[in-house]
Amino acid sequence: MSIAYFRAVSVGALGGLAAFLTLGPAAPYGAQLFAALIGWAGYIHLGGKLDGLKKSVPHDLLGVALAAVALLAAAHLPYGEVVSPAASTGIAVAITLVALVLSAKAPALAEWPVSLAAYATLLATSHADDLAALSPSNPALLAALSLIAGAILGYLADQLAEALLKLPLPGQKAPSAARG
C-alpha cells in the first residue's frame, strides 16, 4: 500500500479527534478547530516532520502577535477618534502586515504566508476588548495554542502514517521498504 493511504487514515483519524476535542472536552477552554487546522496546514507547508513543526511555531506566534497588535491599535489608539473605525482598523492592519512581510527577511520567518494564515486566524475569531485581558481566556493565547496544537497534530499524523506503513499487511511476511 502507498503511504498516501496511511496518511489519509492518520489525517482523518487525528482530524476527527481534533474536532471532537475542540468541540467537546476542550471547548470550555477555548480550543479552536479552525485555528488547529490552519496550524496543521502551516506545518505541512513548511515541510512536515520535526523540522516543519519547529518552523511553524515561530510563524504562528508572529502572526497572532501582529494581529493582536493590529486589533488593539485599532481599538485603543487616539486616531480612532479622528477617523472612522473602518479606517483605523485598515491603518492598523496595513502597518502590521507590512511588518509581517518584512519579517520574512529573517530566515526563521521566511515563509510569511504561514504567518499570514495565523494572523487571519486571530482576526477572524476575536475582538480587541478581549485581547486586553491578561487571562487564560485571552483570544491571542487561545489562537496561538490552537495553532500550535494543529501543527503537533500534523506531526502526529505523519508519525502515525509512517508507523502504519511499517506494519505487515495481511499475508505479507515483512513490510517492504520499497512501498510508497
Short mmCIF file of C-alpha atoms in Angstrom, two decimals:
data_model
loop_
_atom_site.label_atom_id
_atom_site.label_comp_id
_atom_site.label_asym_id
_atom_site.label_seq_id
_atom_site.Cartn_x
_atom_site.Cartn_y
_atom_site.Cartn_z
CA MET A 1 0.00 0.00 0.00
CA SER A 2 1.05 3.56 -0.64
CA ILE A 3 1.96 5.99 2.13
CA ALA A 4 -0.87 8.17 0.76
CA TYR A 5 -3.47 5.71 2.09
CA PHE A 6 -1.87 5.56 5.51
CA ARG A 7 -1.55 9.36 5.57
CA ALA A 8 -5.24 9.68 4.65
CA VAL A 9 -6.21 7.37 7.50
CA SER A 10 -3.96 9.12 10.01
CA VAL A 11 -5.11 12.62 8.96
CA GLY A 12 -8.74 11.53 9.10
CA ALA A 13 -8.35 9.90 12.50
CA LEU A 14 -6.44 12.75 14.10
CA GLY A 15 -8.60 15.38 12.37
CA GLY A 16 -11.67 13.68 13.78
CA LEU A 17 -10.05 13.56 17.20
CA ALA A 18 -9.24 17.29 16.92
CA ALA A 19 -12.85 18.06 16.04
CA PHE A 20 -14.12 16.00 18.96
CA LEU A 21 -11.71 17.59 21.43
CA THR A 22 -12.18 21.21 20.31
CA LEU A 23 -15.95 20.94 20.10
CA GLY A 24 -16.30 18.74 23.18
CA PRO A 25 -14.00 18.42 26.19
CA ALA A 26 -11.64 21.29 25.25
CA ALA A 27 -14.40 23.69 24.11
CA PRO A 28 -14.86 25.27 27.55
CA TYR A 29 -11.16 26.17 27.49
CA GLY A 30 -11.44 28.00 24.16
CA ALA A 31 -9.88 25.42 21.84
CA GLN A 32 -10.45 26.35 18.19
CA LEU A 33 -10.79 23.74 15.45
CA PHE A 34 -10.39 26.39 12.75
CA ALA A 35 -7.08 27.54 14.23
CA ALA A 36 -5.86 23.98 14.75
CA LEU A 37 -6.46 23.15 11.09
CA ILE A 38 -4.71 26.34 9.98
CA GLY A 39 -1.76 25.41 12.21
CA TRP A 40 -1.74 21.93 10.68
CA ALA A 41 -1.70 23.40 7.16
CA GLY A 42 1.23 25.66 8.08
CA TYR A 43 3.11 22.66 9.43
CA ILE A 44 2.59 20.82 6.14
CA HIS A 45 3.51 23.88 4.07
CA LEU A 46 6.79 24.11 5.98
CA GLY A 47 7.75 20.56 5.04
CA GLY A 48 6.26 18.47 7.83
CA LYS A 49 8.33 16.23 10.06
CA LEU A 50 10.07 17.65 13.12
CA ASP A 51 11.64 20.43 11.06
CA GLY A 52 8.21 21.63 9.86
CA LEU A 53 6.97 21.61 13.45
CA LYS A 54 9.95 23.70 14.61
CA LYS A 55 9.45 26.16 11.75
CA SER A 56 5.68 26.53 12.13
CA VAL A 57 5.63 27.65 15.77
CA PRO A 58 7.50 30.98 15.28
CA HIS A 59 5.40 31.75 12.19
CA ASP A 60 2.18 31.10 14.13
CA LEU A 61 3.29 33.18 17.10
CA LEU A 62 4.35 36.09 14.88
CA GLY A 63 1.04 36.09 13.03
CA VAL A 64 -1.02 36.02 16.23
CA ALA A 65 1.12 38.70 17.89
CA LEU A 66 0.86 41.10 14.94
CA ALA A 67 -2.89 40.54 14.60
CA ALA A 68 -3.29 41.28 18.31
CA VAL A 69 -1.30 44.49 17.88
CA ALA A 70 -3.50 45.50 14.94
CA LEU A 71 -6.72 44.85 16.85
CA LEU A 72 -5.52 46.64 19.97
CA ALA A 73 -4.18 49.60 17.99
CA ALA A 74 -7.40 49.96 16.02
CA ALA A 75 -9.45 49.98 19.19
CA HIS A 76 -7.29 51.99 21.58
CA LEU A 77 -5.08 54.48 19.75
CA PRO A 78 -6.29 58.09 19.54
CA TYR A 79 -6.51 58.12 15.75
CA GLY A 80 -9.75 56.19 16.18
CA GLU A 81 -11.34 59.44 17.32
CA VAL A 82 -10.28 61.27 14.13
CA VAL A 83 -11.10 58.65 11.50
CA SER A 84 -13.78 56.00 11.25
CA PRO A 85 -13.38 52.61 12.93
CA ALA A 86 -13.03 51.00 9.50
CA ALA A 87 -10.25 53.40 8.54
CA SER A 88 -8.43 52.99 11.86
CA THR A 89 -8.62 49.20 11.53
CA GLY A 90 -7.40 49.45 7.95
CA ILE A 91 -4.41 51.54 9.00
CA ALA A 92 -3.51 49.17 11.84
CA VAL A 93 -3.84 46.10 9.62
CA ALA A 94 -1.79 47.73 6.84
CA ILE A 95 1.07 48.62 9.19
CA THR A 96 1.19 45.21 10.87
CA LEU A 97 1.01 43.39 7.53
CA VAL A 98 3.98 45.42 6.28
CA ALA A 99 5.84 44.28 9.41
CA LEU A 100 4.72 40.67 8.85
CA VAL A 101 6.02 40.56 5.26
CA LEU A 102 9.26 42.36 6.16
CA SER A 103 9.84 39.81 8.93
CA ALA A 104 10.44 37.28 6.16
CA LYS A 105 13.95 38.72 5.87
CA ALA A 106 14.72 36.70 8.99
CA PRO A 107 15.43 33.12 7.86
CA ALA A 108 13.33 31.65 10.69
CA LEU A 109 10.29 33.59 9.39
CA ALA A 110 10.91 33.35 5.65
CA GLU A 111 7.58 31.71 4.82
CA TRP A 112 5.38 34.70 5.59
CA PRO A 113 2.17 33.14 4.15
CA VAL A 114 2.15 30.80 7.17
CA SER A 115 2.33 33.82 9.48
CA LEU A 116 -0.41 35.48 7.43
CA ALA A 117 -2.71 32.49 7.97
CA ALA A 118 -2.09 32.68 11.73
CA TYR A 119 -2.73 36.45 11.60
CA ALA A 120 -6.04 35.86 9.83
CA THR A 121 -6.98 33.21 12.37
CA LEU A 122 -6.90 35.68 15.24
CA LEU A 123 -8.63 38.42 13.27
CA ALA A 124 -11.42 36.01 12.37
CA THR A 125 -12.02 34.87 15.91
CA SER A 126 -11.64 37.77 18.30
CA HIS A 127 -12.41 41.32 19.35
CA ALA A 128 -9.92 43.87 20.65
CA ASP A 129 -11.68 44.16 24.00
CA ASP A 130 -11.00 40.50 24.70
CA LEU A 131 -7.28 40.89 23.91
CA ALA A 132 -6.58 43.44 26.62
CA ALA A 133 -7.29 40.92 29.41
CA LEU A 134 -4.30 39.07 30.77
CA SER A 135 -6.12 35.83 31.39
CA PRO A 136 -6.18 32.21 30.26
CA SER A 137 -9.18 33.08 28.08
CA ASN A 138 -7.27 35.72 26.07
CA PRO A 139 -8.10 35.04 22.38
CA ALA A 140 -4.49 35.59 21.28
CA LEU A 141 -3.28 32.94 23.71
CA LEU A 142 -6.06 30.55 22.70
CA ALA A 143 -5.41 31.10 18.99
CA ALA A 144 -1.67 30.56 19.44
CA LEU A 145 -2.21 27.38 21.47
CA SER A 146 -4.74 26.06 18.93
CA LEU A 147 -2.40 26.80 16.00
CA ILE A 148 0.47 25.03 17.74
CA ALA A 149 -1.79 22.11 18.67
CA GLY A 150 -2.71 21.81 15.00
CA ALA A 151 0.95 21.67 13.99
CA ILE A 152 1.52 18.98 16.62
CA LEU A 153 -1.46 17.02 15.27
CA GLY A 154 0.08 17.23 11.80
CA TYR A 155 3.33 15.86 13.18
CA LEU A 156 1.48 13.04 14.96
CA ALA A 157 -0.43 12.22 11.77
CA ASP A 158 2.87 11.92 9.90
CA GLN A 159 4.27 9.68 12.62
CA LEU A 160 1.16 7.51 12.59
CA ALA A 161 1.28 7.16 8.80
CA GLU A 162 4.94 6.13 8.96
CA ALA A 163 4.17 3.58 11.70
CA LEU A 164 1.26 2.14 9.71
CA LEU A 165 3.48 1.85 6.64
CA LYS A 166 5.88 -0.35 8.59
CA LEU A 167 3.19 -2.80 9.70
CA PRO A 168 2.98 -6.00 7.68
CA LEU A 169 -0.13 -6.31 5.54
CA PRO A 170 -2.26 -9.46 5.85
CA GLY A 171 -0.47 -12.30 4.06
CA GLN A 172 2.81 -10.37 3.99
CA LYS A 173 5.81 -11.66 5.94
CA ALA A 174 7.68 -8.36 6.42
CA PRO A 175 6.99 -4.79 5.43
CA SER A 176 8.52 -3.81 2.14
CA ALA A 177 10.96 -0.92 2.27
CA ALA A 178 10.01 -0.06 -1.30
CA ARG A 179 6.32 0.64 -0.56
CA GLY A 180 5.43 4.18 -1.47
#
